[in-house]
């Protein structure tokens, strides 16, 4: 897959970019907000201007050598179905797979944390097998039990 279109490669580039900027402690940068493949820089316009900021960011990236920190693999036990997986039947119906096949394909995949979400510990993952893509709920849940794994889109 072309590196620009590869979500895992894009997530890695975003992590490297975020890491380099954070280490550089660029003057005027107030916050660094990473997402899937982008990084939002919030800066104080009284402390720097956009041209200087761009030059400082380019210098930080260049000086970083693009060396990623060590990654690690974590195995997360997951329970499917029943009270712990109330949507398993819906996912099976939507995908045309049996519940057992949904579990098998979901558990067999390797996922990459693309970015952290709106709540502490809420990771957005890449790596869902395409055949398990399921539409988001029309009305998002207002409560999600701790430790939940959800599928919404890809």
CSV table of C-alpha atoms in Angstrom, one decimal:
chain,number,residue,atom,x,y,z
A,1,UNK,CA,0.0,0.0,0.0
A,2,UNK,CA,1.2,3.5,-0.8
A,3,UNK,CA,2.6,5.1,2.4
A,4,UNK,CA,0.3,8.2,2.1
A,5,UNK,CA,-2.7,5.9,2.0
A,6,UNK,CA,-1.6,3.4,4.6
A,7,UNK,CA,-3.3,4.4,7.9
A,8,UNK,CA,-0.7,2.7,10.1
A,9,UNK,CA,2.2,4.5,8.3
A,10,UNK,CA,0.3,7.8,8.6
A,11,UNK,CA,-0.3,7.2,12.3
A,12,UNK,CA,3.4,6.5,12.8
A,13,UNK,CA,4.4,9.7,10.9
A,14,UNK,CA,1.9,11.6,13.1
A,15,UNK,CA,3.4,10.1,16.3
A,16,UNK,CA,7.0,11.0,15.2
A,17,UNK,CA,5.9,14.6,14.3
A,18,UNK,CA,4.1,15.0,17.7
A,19,UNK,CA,7.1,13.6,19.5
A,20,UNK,CA,9.6,15.8,17.8
A,21,UNK,CA,7.6,19.0,18.4
A,22,UNK,CA,7.0,18.0,22.1
A,23,UNK,CA,10.7,17.5,22.7
A,24,UNK,CA,11.7,20.7,21.0
A,25,UNK,CA,9.6,22.8,23.3
A,26,UNK,CA,9.0,25.4,20.6
A,27,UNK,CA,8.4,28.9,21.9
A,28,UNK,CA,4.8,30.0,21.6
A,29,UNK,CA,3.3,26.5,21.3
A,30,UNK,CA,0.5,26.3,23.9
A,31,UNK,CA,-0.8,22.8,23.1
A,32,UNK,CA,-0.1,19.9,20.8
A,33,UNK,CA,-3.2,17.8,19.9
A,34,UNK,CA,-2.6,14.6,18.0
A,35,UNK,CA,-5.4,12.9,15.9
A,36,UNK,CA,-5.3,10.0,13.5
A,37,UNK,CA,-2.9,11.4,11.0
A,38,UNK,CA,-2.6,15.1,11.9
A,39,UNK,CA,-1.3,17.2,14.7
A,40,UNK,CA,-3.0,20.5,15.7
A,41,UNK,CA,-0.6,23.1,17.1
A,42,UNK,CA,-2.2,25.8,19.2
A,43,UNK,CA,0.1,28.7,19.6
A,44,UNK,CA,0.1,32.1,21.2
A,45,UNK,CA,0.3,34.7,18.4
A,46,UNK,CA,1.8,37.2,20.9
A,47,UNK,CA,4.8,34.8,21.5
A,48,UNK,CA,5.4,33.8,17.9
A,49,UNK,CA,4.1,34.3,14.4
A,50,UNK,CA,3.0,31.6,11.8
A,51,UNK,CA,6.1,31.9,9.7
A,52,UNK,CA,8.5,31.6,12.7
A,53,UNK,CA,6.4,28.7,14.0
A,54,UNK,CA,6.6,26.9,10.7
A,55,UNK,CA,10.4,27.4,10.6
A,56,UNK,CA,10.7,26.2,14.2
A,57,UNK,CA,8.5,23.1,13.5
A,58,UNK,CA,10.5,22.3,10.4
A,59,UNK,CA,13.8,22.6,12.3
A,60,UNK,CA,12.4,20.4,15.1
A,61,UNK,CA,11.4,17.7,12.7
A,62,UNK,CA,14.7,17.8,10.9
A,63,UNK,CA,16.7,17.7,14.1
A,64,UNK,CA,14.7,14.8,15.5
A,65,UNK,CA,16.0,12.3,12.9
A,66,UNK,CA,12.5,10.8,12.9
A,67,UNK,CA,13.5,8.2,15.5
A,68,UNK,CA,10.4,6.6,17.0
A,69,UNK,CA,10.2,5.6,20.7
A,70,UNK,CA,10.0,1.9,21.3
A,71,UNK,CA,6.6,0.5,20.7
A,72,UNK,CA,5.1,-2.4,22.6
A,73,UNK,CA,2.5,-5.0,22.0
A,74,UNK,CA,-0.3,-5.4,24.6
A,75,UNK,CA,-2.8,-8.3,24.6
A,76,UNK,CA,-6.2,-7.2,25.8
A,77,UNK,CA,-8.6,-10.0,26.9
A,78,UNK,CA,-12.0,-9.4,25.4
A,79,UNK,CA,-15.4,-11.1,26.3
A,80,UNK,CA,-17.9,-11.2,23.4
A,81,UNK,CA,-21.7,-11.6,23.6
A,82,UNK,CA,-24.3,-11.6,26.4
A,83,UNK,CA,-24.2,-8.7,28.9
A,84,UNK,CA,-20.6,-8.0,28.0
A,85,UNK,CA,-21.2,-7.8,24.2
A,86,UNK,CA,-24.8,-6.7,23.6
A,87,UNK,CA,-24.1,-5.8,19.9
A,88,UNK,CA,-22.5,-9.0,18.8
A,89,UNK,CA,-25.7,-10.2,17.1
A,90,UNK,CA,-26.1,-6.9,15.3
A,91,UNK,CA,-22.5,-7.0,14.0
A,92,UNK,CA,-23.0,-10.6,12.9
A,93,UNK,CA,-26.3,-9.7,11.1
A,94,UNK,CA,-24.8,-6.5,9.5
A,95,UNK,CA,-21.7,-8.3,8.2
A,96,UNK,CA,-23.4,-11.5,7.2
A,97,UNK,CA,-21.0,-13.5,9.4
A,98,UNK,CA,-21.9,-15.8,12.3
A,99,UNK,CA,-21.2,-14.5,15.8
A,100,UNK,CA,-18.4,-17.0,16.1
A,101,UNK,CA,-16.8,-15.8,12.9
A,102,UNK,CA,-17.1,-12.1,14.0
A,103,UNK,CA,-15.3,-13.0,17.3
A,104,UNK,CA,-12.7,-15.0,15.4
A,105,UNK,CA,-11.9,-12.2,12.9
A,106,UNK,CA,-12.0,-9.5,15.5
A,107,UNK,CA,-9.7,-11.3,17.9
A,108,UNK,CA,-7.3,-12.4,15.2
A,109,UNK,CA,-6.5,-8.9,14.1
A,110,UNK,CA,-3.6,-6.7,15.3
A,111,UNK,CA,-4.6,-3.2,16.1
A,112,UNK,CA,-2.6,0.0,16.3
A,113,UNK,CA,-3.5,2.9,18.7
A,114,UNK,CA,-4.0,5.8,16.2
A,115,UNK,CA,-4.7,8.4,18.8
A,116,UNK,CA,-6.2,8.8,22.3
A,117,UNK,CA,-9.8,10.0,22.4
A,118,UNK,CA,-12.0,12.4,24.3
A,119,UNK,CA,-11.7,10.5,27.6
A,120,UNK,CA,-8.6,9.2,29.4
A,121,UNK,CA,-7.8,5.7,28.2
A,122,UNK,CA,-10.2,5.9,25.2
A,123,UNK,CA,-8.0,4.7,22.3
A,124,UNK,CA,-9.0,4.9,18.7
A,125,UNK,CA,-7.6,1.9,16.9
A,126,UNK,CA,-6.6,1.1,13.3
A,127,UNK,CA,-6.5,-2.5,12.0
A,128,UNK,CA,-10.2,-3.6,12.0
A,129,UNK,CA,-10.7,-6.2,9.3
A,130,UNK,CA,-12.7,-4.4,6.6
A,131,UNK,CA,-15.4,-7.1,6.6
A,132,UNK,CA,-16.2,-6.1,10.2
A,133,UNK,CA,-16.8,-2.4,9.5
A,134,UNK,CA,-20.2,-1.5,11.1
A,135,UNK,CA,-22.0,1.8,10.9
A,136,UNK,CA,-22.0,4.1,13.9
A,137,UNK,CA,-25.1,4.2,16.0
A,138,UNK,CA,-27.6,6.9,14.9
A,139,UNK,CA,-27.7,8.0,18.5
A,140,UNK,CA,-24.4,7.5,20.4
A,141,UNK,CA,-24.6,5.9,23.8
A,142,UNK,CA,-24.4,8.3,26.7
A,143,UNK,CA,-22.8,5.6,28.9
A,144,UNK,CA,-20.2,3.0,27.9
A,145,UNK,CA,-19.1,0.5,30.5
A,146,UNK,CA,-15.4,0.7,31.5
A,147,UNK,CA,-13.3,-1.7,29.4
A,148,UNK,CA,-15.6,-1.7,26.5
A,149,UNK,CA,-14.4,-2.4,22.9
A,150,UNK,CA,-16.6,-0.8,20.2
A,151,UNK,CA,-16.8,-0.9,16.5
A,152,UNK,CA,-17.9,2.3,14.7
A,153,UNK,CA,-17.1,2.5,11.1
A,154,UNK,CA,-13.6,1.3,10.2
